[in-house]
Short mmCIF file of C-alpha atoms and ligand atoms in Angstrom, two decimals:
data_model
loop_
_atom_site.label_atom_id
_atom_site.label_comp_id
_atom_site.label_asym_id
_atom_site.label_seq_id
_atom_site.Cartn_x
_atom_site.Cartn_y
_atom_site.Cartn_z
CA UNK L 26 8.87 -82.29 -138.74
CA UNK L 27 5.54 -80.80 -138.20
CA UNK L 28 3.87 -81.08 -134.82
CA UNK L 29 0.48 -83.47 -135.03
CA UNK L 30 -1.09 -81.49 -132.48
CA UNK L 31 -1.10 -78.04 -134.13
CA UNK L 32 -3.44 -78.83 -136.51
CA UNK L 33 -5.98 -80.28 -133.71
CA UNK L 34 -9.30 -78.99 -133.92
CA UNK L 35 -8.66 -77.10 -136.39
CA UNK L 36 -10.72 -75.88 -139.07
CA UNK L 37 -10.07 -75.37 -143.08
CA UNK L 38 -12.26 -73.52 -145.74
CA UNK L 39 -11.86 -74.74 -149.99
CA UNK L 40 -12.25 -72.48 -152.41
CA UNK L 41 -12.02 -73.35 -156.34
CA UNK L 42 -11.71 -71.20 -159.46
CA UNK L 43 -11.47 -72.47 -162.97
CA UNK L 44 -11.29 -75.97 -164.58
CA UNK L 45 -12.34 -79.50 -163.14
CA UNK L 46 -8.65 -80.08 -162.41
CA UNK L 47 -8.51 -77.36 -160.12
CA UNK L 48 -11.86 -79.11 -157.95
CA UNK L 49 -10.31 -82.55 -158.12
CA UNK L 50 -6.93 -81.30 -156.91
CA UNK L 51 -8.79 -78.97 -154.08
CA UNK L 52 -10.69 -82.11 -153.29
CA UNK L 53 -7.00 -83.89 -152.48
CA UNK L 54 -5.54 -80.80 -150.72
CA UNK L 55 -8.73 -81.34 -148.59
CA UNK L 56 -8.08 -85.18 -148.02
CA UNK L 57 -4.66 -84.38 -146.94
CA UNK L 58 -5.49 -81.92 -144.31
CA UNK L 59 -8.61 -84.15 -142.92
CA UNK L 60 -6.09 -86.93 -142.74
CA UNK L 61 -3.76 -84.47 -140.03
CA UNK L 62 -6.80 -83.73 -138.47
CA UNK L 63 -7.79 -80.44 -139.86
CA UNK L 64 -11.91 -81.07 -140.50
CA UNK L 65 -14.01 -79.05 -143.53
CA UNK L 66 -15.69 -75.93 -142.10
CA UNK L 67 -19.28 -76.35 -141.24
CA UNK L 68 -22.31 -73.53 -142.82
CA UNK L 69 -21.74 -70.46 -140.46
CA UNK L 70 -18.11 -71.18 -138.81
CA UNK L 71 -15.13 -69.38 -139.78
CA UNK L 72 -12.30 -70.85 -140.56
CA UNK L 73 -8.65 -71.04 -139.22
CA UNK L 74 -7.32 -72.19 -142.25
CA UNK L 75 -8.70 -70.83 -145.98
CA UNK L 76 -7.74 -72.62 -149.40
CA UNK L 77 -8.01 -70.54 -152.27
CA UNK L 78 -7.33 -72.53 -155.41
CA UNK L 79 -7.05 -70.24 -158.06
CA UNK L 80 -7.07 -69.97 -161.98
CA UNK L 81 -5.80 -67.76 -164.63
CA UNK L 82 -6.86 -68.64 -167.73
CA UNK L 83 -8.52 -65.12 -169.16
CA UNK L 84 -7.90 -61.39 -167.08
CA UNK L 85 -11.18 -61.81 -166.41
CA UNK L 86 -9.93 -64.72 -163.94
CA UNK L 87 -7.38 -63.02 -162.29
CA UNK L 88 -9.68 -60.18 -161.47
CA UNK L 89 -12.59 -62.81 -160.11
CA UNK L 90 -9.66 -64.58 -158.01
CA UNK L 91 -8.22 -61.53 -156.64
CA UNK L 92 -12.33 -60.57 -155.76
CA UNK L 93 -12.57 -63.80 -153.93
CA UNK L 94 -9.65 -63.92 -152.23
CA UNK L 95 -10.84 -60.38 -150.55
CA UNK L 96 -14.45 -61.83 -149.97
CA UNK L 97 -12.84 -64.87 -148.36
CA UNK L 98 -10.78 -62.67 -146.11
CA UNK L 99 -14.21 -60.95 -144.78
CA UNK L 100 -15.71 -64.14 -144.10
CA UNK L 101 -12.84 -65.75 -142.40
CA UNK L 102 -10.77 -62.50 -140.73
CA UNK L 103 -8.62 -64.56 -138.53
CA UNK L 104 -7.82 -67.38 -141.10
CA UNK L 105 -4.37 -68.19 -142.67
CA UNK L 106 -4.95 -67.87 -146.16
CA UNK L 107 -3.48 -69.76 -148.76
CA UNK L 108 -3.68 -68.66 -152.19
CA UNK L 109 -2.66 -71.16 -154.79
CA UNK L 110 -3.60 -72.83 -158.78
CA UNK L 111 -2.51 -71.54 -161.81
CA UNK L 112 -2.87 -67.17 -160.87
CA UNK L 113 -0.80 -67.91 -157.86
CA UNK L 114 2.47 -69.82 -160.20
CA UNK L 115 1.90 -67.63 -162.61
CA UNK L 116 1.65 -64.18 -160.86
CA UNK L 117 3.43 -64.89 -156.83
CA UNK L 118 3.96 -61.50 -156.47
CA UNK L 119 1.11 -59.90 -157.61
CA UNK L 120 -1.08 -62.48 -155.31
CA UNK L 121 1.62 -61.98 -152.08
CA UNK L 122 1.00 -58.60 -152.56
CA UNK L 123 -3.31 -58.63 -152.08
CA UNK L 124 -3.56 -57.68 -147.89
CA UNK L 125 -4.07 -61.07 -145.69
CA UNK L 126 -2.37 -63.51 -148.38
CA UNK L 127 -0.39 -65.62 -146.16
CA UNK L 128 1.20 -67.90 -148.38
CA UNK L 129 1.20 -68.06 -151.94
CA UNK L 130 1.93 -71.88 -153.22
CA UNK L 131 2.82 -72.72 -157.06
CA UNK L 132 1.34 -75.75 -158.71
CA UNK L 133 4.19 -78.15 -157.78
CA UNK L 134 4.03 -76.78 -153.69
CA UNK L 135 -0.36 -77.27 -154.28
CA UNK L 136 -0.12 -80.89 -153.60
CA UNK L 137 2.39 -80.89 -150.44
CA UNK L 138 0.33 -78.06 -148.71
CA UNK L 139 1.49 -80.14 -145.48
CA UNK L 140 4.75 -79.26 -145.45
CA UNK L 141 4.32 -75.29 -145.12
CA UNK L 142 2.29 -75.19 -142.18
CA UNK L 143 4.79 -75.31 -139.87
CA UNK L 144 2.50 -73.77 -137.33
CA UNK L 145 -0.86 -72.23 -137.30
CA UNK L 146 -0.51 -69.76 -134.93
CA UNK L 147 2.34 -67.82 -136.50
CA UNK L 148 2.22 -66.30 -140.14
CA UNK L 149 4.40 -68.15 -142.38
CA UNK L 150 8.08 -66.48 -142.49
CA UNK L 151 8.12 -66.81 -146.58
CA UNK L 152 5.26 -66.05 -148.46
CA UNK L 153 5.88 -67.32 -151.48
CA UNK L 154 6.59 -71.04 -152.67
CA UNK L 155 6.61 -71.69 -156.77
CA UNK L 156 9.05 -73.41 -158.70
CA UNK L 157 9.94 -72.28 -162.60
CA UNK L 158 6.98 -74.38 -164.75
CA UNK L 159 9.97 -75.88 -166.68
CA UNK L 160 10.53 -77.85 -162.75
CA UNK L 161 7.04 -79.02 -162.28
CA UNK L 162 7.57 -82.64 -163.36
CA UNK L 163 5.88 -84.55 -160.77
CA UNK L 164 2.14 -86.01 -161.35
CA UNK L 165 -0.01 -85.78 -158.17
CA UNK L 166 -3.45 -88.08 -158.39
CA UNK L 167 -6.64 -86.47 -157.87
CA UNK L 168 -9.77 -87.33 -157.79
CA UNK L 169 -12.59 -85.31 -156.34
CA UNK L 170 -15.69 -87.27 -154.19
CA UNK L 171 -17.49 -83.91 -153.38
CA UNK L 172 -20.17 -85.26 -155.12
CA UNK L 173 -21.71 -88.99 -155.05
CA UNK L 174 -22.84 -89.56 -158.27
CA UNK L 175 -20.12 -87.21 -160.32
CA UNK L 176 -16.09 -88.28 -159.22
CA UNK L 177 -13.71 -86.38 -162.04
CA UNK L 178 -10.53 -87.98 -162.26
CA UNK L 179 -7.05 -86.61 -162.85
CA UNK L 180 -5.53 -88.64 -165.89
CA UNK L 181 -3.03 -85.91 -167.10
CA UNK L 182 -1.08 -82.95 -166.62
CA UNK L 183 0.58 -80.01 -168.13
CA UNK L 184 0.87 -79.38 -171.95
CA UNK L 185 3.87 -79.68 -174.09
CA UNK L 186 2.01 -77.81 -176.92
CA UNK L 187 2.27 -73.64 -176.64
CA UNK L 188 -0.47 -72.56 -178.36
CA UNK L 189 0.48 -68.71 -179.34
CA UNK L 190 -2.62 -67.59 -176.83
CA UNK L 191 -2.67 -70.06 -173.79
CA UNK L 192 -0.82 -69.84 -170.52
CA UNK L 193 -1.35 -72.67 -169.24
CA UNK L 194 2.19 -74.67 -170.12
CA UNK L 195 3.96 -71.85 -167.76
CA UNK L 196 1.44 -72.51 -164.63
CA UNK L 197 0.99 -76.27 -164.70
CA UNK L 198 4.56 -77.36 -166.16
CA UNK L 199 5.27 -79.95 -168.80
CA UNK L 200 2.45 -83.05 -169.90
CA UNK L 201 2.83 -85.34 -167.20
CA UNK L 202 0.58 -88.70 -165.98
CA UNK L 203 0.25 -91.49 -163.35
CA UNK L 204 -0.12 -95.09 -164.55
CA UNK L 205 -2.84 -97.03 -165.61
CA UNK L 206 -2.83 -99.27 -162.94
CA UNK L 207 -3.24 -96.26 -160.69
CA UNK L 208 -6.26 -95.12 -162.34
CA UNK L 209 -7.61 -98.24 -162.12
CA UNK L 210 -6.96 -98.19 -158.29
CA UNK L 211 -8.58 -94.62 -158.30
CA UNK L 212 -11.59 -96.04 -160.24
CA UNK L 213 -12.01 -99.07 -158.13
CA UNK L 214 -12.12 -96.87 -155.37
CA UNK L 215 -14.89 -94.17 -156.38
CA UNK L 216 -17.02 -97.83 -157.25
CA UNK L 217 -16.59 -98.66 -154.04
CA UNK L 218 -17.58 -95.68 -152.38
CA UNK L 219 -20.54 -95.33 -154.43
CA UNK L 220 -19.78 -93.67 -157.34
CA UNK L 221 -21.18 -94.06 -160.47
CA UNK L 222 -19.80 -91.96 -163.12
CA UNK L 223 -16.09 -91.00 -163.70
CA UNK L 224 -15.09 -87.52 -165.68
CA UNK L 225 -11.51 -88.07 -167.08
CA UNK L 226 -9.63 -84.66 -166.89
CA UNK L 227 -6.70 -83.01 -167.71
CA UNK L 228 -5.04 -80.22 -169.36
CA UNK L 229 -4.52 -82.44 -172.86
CA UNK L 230 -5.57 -85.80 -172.11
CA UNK L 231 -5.28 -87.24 -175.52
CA UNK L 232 -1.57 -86.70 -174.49
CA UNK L 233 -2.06 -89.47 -171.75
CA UNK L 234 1.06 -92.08 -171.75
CA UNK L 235 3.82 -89.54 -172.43
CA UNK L 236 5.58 -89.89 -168.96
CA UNK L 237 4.74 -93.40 -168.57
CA UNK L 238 5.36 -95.24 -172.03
CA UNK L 239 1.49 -96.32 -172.17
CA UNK L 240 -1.41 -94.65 -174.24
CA UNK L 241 -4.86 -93.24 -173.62
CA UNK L 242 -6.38 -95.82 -175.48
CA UNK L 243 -4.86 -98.86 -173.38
CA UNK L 244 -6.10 -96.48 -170.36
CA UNK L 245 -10.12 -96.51 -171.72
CA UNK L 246 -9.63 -99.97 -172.31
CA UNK L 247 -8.49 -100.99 -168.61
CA UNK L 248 -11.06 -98.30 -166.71
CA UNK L 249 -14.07 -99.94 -168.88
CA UNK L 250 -13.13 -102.98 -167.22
CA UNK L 251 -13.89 -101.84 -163.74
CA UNK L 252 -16.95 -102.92 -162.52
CA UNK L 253 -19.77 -100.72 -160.55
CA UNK L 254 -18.67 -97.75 -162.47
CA UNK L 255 -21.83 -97.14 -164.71
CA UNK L 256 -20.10 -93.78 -167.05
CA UNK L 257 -17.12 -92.58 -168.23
CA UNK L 258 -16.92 -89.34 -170.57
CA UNK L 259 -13.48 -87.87 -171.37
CA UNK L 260 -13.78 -84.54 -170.84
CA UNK L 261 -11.81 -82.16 -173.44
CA UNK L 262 -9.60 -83.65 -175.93
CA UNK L 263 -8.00 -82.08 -178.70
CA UNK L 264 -9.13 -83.20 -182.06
CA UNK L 265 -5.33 -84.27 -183.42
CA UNK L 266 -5.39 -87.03 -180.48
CA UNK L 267 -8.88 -88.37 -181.03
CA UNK L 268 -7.84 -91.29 -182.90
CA UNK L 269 -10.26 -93.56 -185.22
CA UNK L 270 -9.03 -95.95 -182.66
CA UNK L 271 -10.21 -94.60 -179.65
CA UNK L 272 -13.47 -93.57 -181.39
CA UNK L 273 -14.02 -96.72 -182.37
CA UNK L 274 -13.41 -98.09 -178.92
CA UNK L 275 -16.32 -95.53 -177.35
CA UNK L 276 -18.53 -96.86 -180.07
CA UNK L 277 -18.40 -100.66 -178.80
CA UNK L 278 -17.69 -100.09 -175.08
CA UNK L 279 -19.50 -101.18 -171.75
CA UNK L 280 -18.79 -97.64 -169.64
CA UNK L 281 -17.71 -94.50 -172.07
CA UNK L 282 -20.72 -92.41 -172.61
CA UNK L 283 -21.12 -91.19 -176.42
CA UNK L 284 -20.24 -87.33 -175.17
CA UNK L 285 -16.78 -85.64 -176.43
CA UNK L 286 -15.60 -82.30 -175.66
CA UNK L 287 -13.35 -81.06 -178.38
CA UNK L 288 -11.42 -77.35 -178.15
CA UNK L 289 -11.91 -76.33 -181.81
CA UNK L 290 -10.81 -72.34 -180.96
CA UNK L 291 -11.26 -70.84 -184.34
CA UNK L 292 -13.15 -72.53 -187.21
CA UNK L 293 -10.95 -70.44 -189.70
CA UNK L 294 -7.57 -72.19 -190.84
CA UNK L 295 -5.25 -69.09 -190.95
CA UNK L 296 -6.64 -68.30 -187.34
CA UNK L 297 -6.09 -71.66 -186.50
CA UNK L 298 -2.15 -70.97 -187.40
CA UNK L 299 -1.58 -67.94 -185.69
CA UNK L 300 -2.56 -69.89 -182.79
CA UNK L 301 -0.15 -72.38 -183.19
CA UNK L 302 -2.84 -75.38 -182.92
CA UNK L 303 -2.08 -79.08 -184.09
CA UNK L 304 -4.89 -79.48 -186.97
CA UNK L 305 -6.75 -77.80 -189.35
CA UNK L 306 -10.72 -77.31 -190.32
CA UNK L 307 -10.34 -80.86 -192.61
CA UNK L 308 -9.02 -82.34 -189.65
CA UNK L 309 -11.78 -81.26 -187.43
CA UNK L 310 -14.47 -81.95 -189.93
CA UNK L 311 -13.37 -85.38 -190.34
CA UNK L 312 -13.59 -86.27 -186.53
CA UNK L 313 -16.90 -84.81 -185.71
CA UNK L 314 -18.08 -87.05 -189.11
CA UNK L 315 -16.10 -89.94 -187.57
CA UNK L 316 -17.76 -89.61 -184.25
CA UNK L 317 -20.99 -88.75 -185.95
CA UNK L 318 -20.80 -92.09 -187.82
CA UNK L 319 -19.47 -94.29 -185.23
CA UNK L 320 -22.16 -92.80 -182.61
CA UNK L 321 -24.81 -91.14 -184.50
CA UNK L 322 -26.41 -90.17 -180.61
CA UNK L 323 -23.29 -88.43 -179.49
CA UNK L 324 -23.53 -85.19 -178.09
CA UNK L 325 -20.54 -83.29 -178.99
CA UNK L 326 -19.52 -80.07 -177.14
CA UNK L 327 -16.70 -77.77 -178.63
CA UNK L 328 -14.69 -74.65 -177.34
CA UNK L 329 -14.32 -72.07 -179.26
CA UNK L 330 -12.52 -68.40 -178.77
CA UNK L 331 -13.48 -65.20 -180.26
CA UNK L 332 -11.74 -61.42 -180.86
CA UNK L 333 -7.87 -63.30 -180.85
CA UNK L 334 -5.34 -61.43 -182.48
CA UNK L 335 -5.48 -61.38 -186.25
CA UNK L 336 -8.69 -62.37 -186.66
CA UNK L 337 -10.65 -59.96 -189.18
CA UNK L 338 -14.08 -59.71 -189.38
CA UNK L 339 -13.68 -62.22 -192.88
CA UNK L 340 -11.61 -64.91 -190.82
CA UNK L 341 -14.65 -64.54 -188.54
CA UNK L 342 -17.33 -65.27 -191.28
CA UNK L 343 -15.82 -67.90 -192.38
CA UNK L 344 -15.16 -69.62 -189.00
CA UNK L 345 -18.31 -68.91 -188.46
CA UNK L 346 -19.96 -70.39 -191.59
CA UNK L 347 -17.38 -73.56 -190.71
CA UNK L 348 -18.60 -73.93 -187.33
CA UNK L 349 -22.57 -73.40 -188.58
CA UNK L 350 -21.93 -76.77 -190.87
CA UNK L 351 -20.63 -78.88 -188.23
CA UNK L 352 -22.92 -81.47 -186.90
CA UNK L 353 -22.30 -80.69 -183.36
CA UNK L 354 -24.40 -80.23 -180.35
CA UNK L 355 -23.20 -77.28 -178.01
CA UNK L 356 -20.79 -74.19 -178.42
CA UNK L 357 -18.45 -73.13 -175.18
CA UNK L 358 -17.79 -69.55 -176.58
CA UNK L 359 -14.77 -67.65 -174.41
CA UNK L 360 -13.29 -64.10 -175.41
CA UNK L 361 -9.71 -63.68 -175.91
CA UNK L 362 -7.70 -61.98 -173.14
CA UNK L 363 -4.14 -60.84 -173.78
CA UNK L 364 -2.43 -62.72 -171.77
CA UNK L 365 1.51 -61.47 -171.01
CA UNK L 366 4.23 -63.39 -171.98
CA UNK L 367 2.41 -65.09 -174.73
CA UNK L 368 3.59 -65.37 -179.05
CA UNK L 369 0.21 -63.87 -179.63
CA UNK L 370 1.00 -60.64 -178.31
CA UNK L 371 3.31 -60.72 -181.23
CA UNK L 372 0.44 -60.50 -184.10
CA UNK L 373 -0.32 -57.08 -184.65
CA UNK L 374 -4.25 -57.34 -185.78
CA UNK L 375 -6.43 -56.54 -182.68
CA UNK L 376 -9.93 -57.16 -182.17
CA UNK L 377 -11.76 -54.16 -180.49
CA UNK L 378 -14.37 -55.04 -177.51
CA UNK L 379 -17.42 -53.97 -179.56
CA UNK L 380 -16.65 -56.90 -182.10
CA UNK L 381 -15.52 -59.21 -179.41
CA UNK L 382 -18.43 -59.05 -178.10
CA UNK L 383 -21.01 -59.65 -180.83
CA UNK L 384 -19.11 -62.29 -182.69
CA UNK L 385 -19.52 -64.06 -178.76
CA UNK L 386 -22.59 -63.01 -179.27
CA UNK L 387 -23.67 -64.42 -182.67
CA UNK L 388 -21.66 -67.97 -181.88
CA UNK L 389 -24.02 -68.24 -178.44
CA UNK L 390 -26.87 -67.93 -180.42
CA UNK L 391 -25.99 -70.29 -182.89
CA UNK L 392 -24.66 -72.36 -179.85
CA UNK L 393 -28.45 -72.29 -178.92
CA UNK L 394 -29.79 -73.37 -181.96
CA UNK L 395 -27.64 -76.36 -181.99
CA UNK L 396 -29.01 -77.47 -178.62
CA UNK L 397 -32.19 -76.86 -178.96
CA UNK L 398 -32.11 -78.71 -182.42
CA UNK L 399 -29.81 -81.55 -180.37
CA UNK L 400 -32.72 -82.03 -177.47
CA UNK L 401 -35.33 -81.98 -179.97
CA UNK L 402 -34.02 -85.07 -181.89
CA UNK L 403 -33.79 -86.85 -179.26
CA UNK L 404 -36.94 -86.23 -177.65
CA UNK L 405 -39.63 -88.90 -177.13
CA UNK L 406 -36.64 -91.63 -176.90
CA UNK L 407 -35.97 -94.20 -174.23
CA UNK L 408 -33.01 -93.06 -171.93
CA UNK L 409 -31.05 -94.04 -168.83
CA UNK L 410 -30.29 -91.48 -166.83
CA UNK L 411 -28.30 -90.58 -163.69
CA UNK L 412 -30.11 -88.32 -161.22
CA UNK L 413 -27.72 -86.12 -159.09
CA UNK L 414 -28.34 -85.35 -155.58
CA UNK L 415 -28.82 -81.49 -155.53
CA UNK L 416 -32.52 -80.57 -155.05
CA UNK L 417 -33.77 -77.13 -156.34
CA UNK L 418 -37.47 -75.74 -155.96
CA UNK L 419 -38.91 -79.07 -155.56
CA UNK L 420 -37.20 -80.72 -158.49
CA UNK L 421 -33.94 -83.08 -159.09
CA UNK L 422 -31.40 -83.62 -162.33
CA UNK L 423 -29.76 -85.76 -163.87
CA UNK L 424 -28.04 -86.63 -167.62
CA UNK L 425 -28.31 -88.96 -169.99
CA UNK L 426 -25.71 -90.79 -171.50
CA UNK L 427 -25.34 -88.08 -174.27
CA UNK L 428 -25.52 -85.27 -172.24
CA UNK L 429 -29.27 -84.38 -172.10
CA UNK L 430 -29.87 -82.65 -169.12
CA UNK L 431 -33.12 -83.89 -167.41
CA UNK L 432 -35.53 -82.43 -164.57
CA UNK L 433 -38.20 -84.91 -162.53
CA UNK L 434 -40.53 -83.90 -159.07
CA UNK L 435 -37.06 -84.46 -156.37
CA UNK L 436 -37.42 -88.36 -155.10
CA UNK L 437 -34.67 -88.98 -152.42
CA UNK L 438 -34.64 -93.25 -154.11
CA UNK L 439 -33.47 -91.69 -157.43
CA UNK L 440 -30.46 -89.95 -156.01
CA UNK L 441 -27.34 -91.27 -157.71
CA UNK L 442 -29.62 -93.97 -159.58
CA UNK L 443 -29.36 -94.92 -163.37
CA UNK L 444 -32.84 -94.86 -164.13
CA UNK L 445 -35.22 -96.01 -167.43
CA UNK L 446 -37.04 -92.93 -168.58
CA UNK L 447 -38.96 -91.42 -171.94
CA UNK L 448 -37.65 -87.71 -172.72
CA UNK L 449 -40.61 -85.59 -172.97
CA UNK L 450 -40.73 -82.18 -173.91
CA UNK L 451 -38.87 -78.97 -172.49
CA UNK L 452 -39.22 -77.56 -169.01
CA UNK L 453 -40.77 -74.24 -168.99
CA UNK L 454 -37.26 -72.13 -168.79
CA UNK L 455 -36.24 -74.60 -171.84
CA UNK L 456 -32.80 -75.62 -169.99
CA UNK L 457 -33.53 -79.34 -169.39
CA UNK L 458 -36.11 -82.05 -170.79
CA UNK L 459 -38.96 -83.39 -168.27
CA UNK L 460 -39.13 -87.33 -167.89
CA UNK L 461 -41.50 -89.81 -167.35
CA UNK L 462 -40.18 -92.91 -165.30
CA UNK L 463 -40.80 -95.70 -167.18
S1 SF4 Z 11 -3.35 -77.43 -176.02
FE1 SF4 Z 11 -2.89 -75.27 -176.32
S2 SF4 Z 11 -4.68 -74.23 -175.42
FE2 SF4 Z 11 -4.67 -76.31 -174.60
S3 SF4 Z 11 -3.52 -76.14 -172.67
FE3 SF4 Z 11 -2.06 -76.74 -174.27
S4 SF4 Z 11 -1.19 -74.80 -174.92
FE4 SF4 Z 11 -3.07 -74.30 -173.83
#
């Protein structure tokens, strides 16, 4: 049994790498602690307590988790630090081992943070708390309310799928979810505080229902049904799960925004095996023309990796070529990193840095063009958007429905208001359309 009074006037610092899981989980490690008494660090304190909520998705994570955590540490010298997310279950060790890591929690410990402070004052006796990924069965809710307008919701996770590349079944565990009714609850809740527009996340969301016997389409269906939330968008879901259904659903519905996020990872098929995915180019062609159909406006994002194992410069032309033909709005272009324990480190073809790098290079580019070409078509249109709080040089932001990222003179009455505007041309550092209020 912890003692209540420990934790008075205390002080905590939140730190987030990675995915909108991790913020939305940080965001309920945060609630807990407030809810003992433990209040956020203000601009200029240090902290007794520091949350480091980690991710491990690429090498190039680990490394920028392992730099934070030491930057943390100099901020906050005298602060327990707890180091946790997906770098922390997958590599304890190598984490415990960094100088001032007190406590190193796996993605199952995360959520019950509670329950390990057994006293602030003196350093935890075991460092380390993570439980073998096959274990991690429960599903914790999250939602994060850092920001008013934006709330992203926890729907799913885990993945049952082991892609040959991907890491992320061993640090989050199995596909797990809550209930519909709970996300209702959780929905119903952001409307009543306020906010407006609900991200649906997860690790494979399109694998919603699994643990529960329900199905992601009976989930849009009940959250559309909850009023004084304005937007939904679904954040990334793999093409095999997008059904016509569900498509069709987002076509005719009151609160999901025409905006999908789709991980297409190579546009080349024999790629596409190596790394173990669910679908093929035909498959992926014929939901972006189902989407395209059903919601000519949508603004569709997809991920794509380049330089994985066994991909030759000709598997890269043709993914390439693929990807060119695909009416689709924005590219999120990541370079593979070998990551250990993984089937991929089983396919001998290697792709050397040079080439890595300028097939990134070419598919940002083209990434570009497919923007630019998006925002053009659309500008000179009637829009609603959402303005955002954040104020920089003068000037506020805020998204349309599809996506279109919009810039207006700051106005404190817009902030977290769905507004009637006309998209007008570019801004001057072409990364957002100006508005006229109409
Ligand atoms: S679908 Fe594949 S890439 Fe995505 S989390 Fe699951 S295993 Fe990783």
């Amino acid at each position: 049994m912890i003692d209540n009074n420990v934790f008075e006037n205390k002080t905590a610092a939140y730190f987030t790498l990675g995915c909108k899981l991790n913020f939305a989980e940080t965001s309920t490690i945060g609630k807990e602690l407030a809810a003992r008494g433990i209040r956020k660090v203000r601009t200029g304190e240090t902290a007794d307590i520091c949350v480091i909520n980690t991710c491990s998705v690429t090498e190039l994570a680990d490394k920028k988790c392992r730099q934070a955590i030491r930057r943390i540490q100099k901020q906050h010298p005298k602060a327990l630090t707890i180091v946790t997310g997906c770098y922390a279950q997958l590599k304890p060790e190598e984490v415990a081992g960094i100088p001032g890591v007190d406590l190193v929690l796996g993605a199952e410990q995360k959520l019950d943070i509670l329950q390990y402070l057994d006293g602030l004052d003196k350093k935890p006796e075991s460092a380390i708390h993570t439980s073998p990924s096959k274990n991690i069965r429960e599903f914790v809710p999250s939602c994060s309310t850092d920001d008013r307008t934006r709330h992203f919701l926890k729907v799913q996770d885990g993945c049952d799928y082991y892609c040959s590349f991907c890491t992320i079944p061993f640090a989050r565990g199995r596909s797990r979810n809550g209930t519909i009714a709970s996300m209702v609850g959780q929905a119903q809740e952001v409307a009543r505080q306020g906010g407006k527009e609900i991200v649906l996340t997860g690790v494979n969301i399109g694998d919603f229902g699994k643990s529960t016997g329900e199905t992601f389409i009976d989930l849009i269906r009940a959250l559309d049904e909850v009023e004084g939330i304005l937007r939904y968008r679904i954040s990334s879901i793999e093409p095999n799960l997008i059904t016509d259904e569900a498509i069709d659903f987002v076509a005719n519905s009151k609160r999901f925004a025409p905006h999908f996020h789709i991980p297409l990872q190579s546009g080349s098929d024999a790629v596409l095996k190596l790394m173990r995915r669910h679908y093929d180019t035909a498959l992926f062609r014929h939901k972006i023309e189902c989407i395209k159909q059903a919601l000519p406006q949508a603004f569709i994002g997809v991920d794509v990796i380049v330089g994985t194992r066994g991909e030759t410069d000709e598997f890269f032309e043709e993914a390439y070529r693929f990807i060119e033909s695909l009416d689709i709005s924005q590219l999120h272009v990541f370079s593979y990193s070998e990551r250990p324990g993984t089937q991929a480190l089983k396919i001998d073809h290697t792709v050397d840095p040079k080439a890595k790098h300028a097939r990134s290079k070419a598919l940002l580019d083209l990434s570009d063009s497919k923007l630019h070409a998006f925002y053009d078509a659309h500008t000179g249109e009637k829009a609603e958007v959402l303005f955002e709080k954040a104020r920089k040089g003068g000037l506020m932001h805020g998204f349309t429905a599809n996506y279109i990222k919009v810039e207006t003179p700051y106005d404190t009455a817009l902030v977290n208001q769905s507004v009637p505007v006309r998209l007008l041309g570019w801004n001057e550092e072409k990364t957002a359309l100006k508005v006229e209020l109409i």
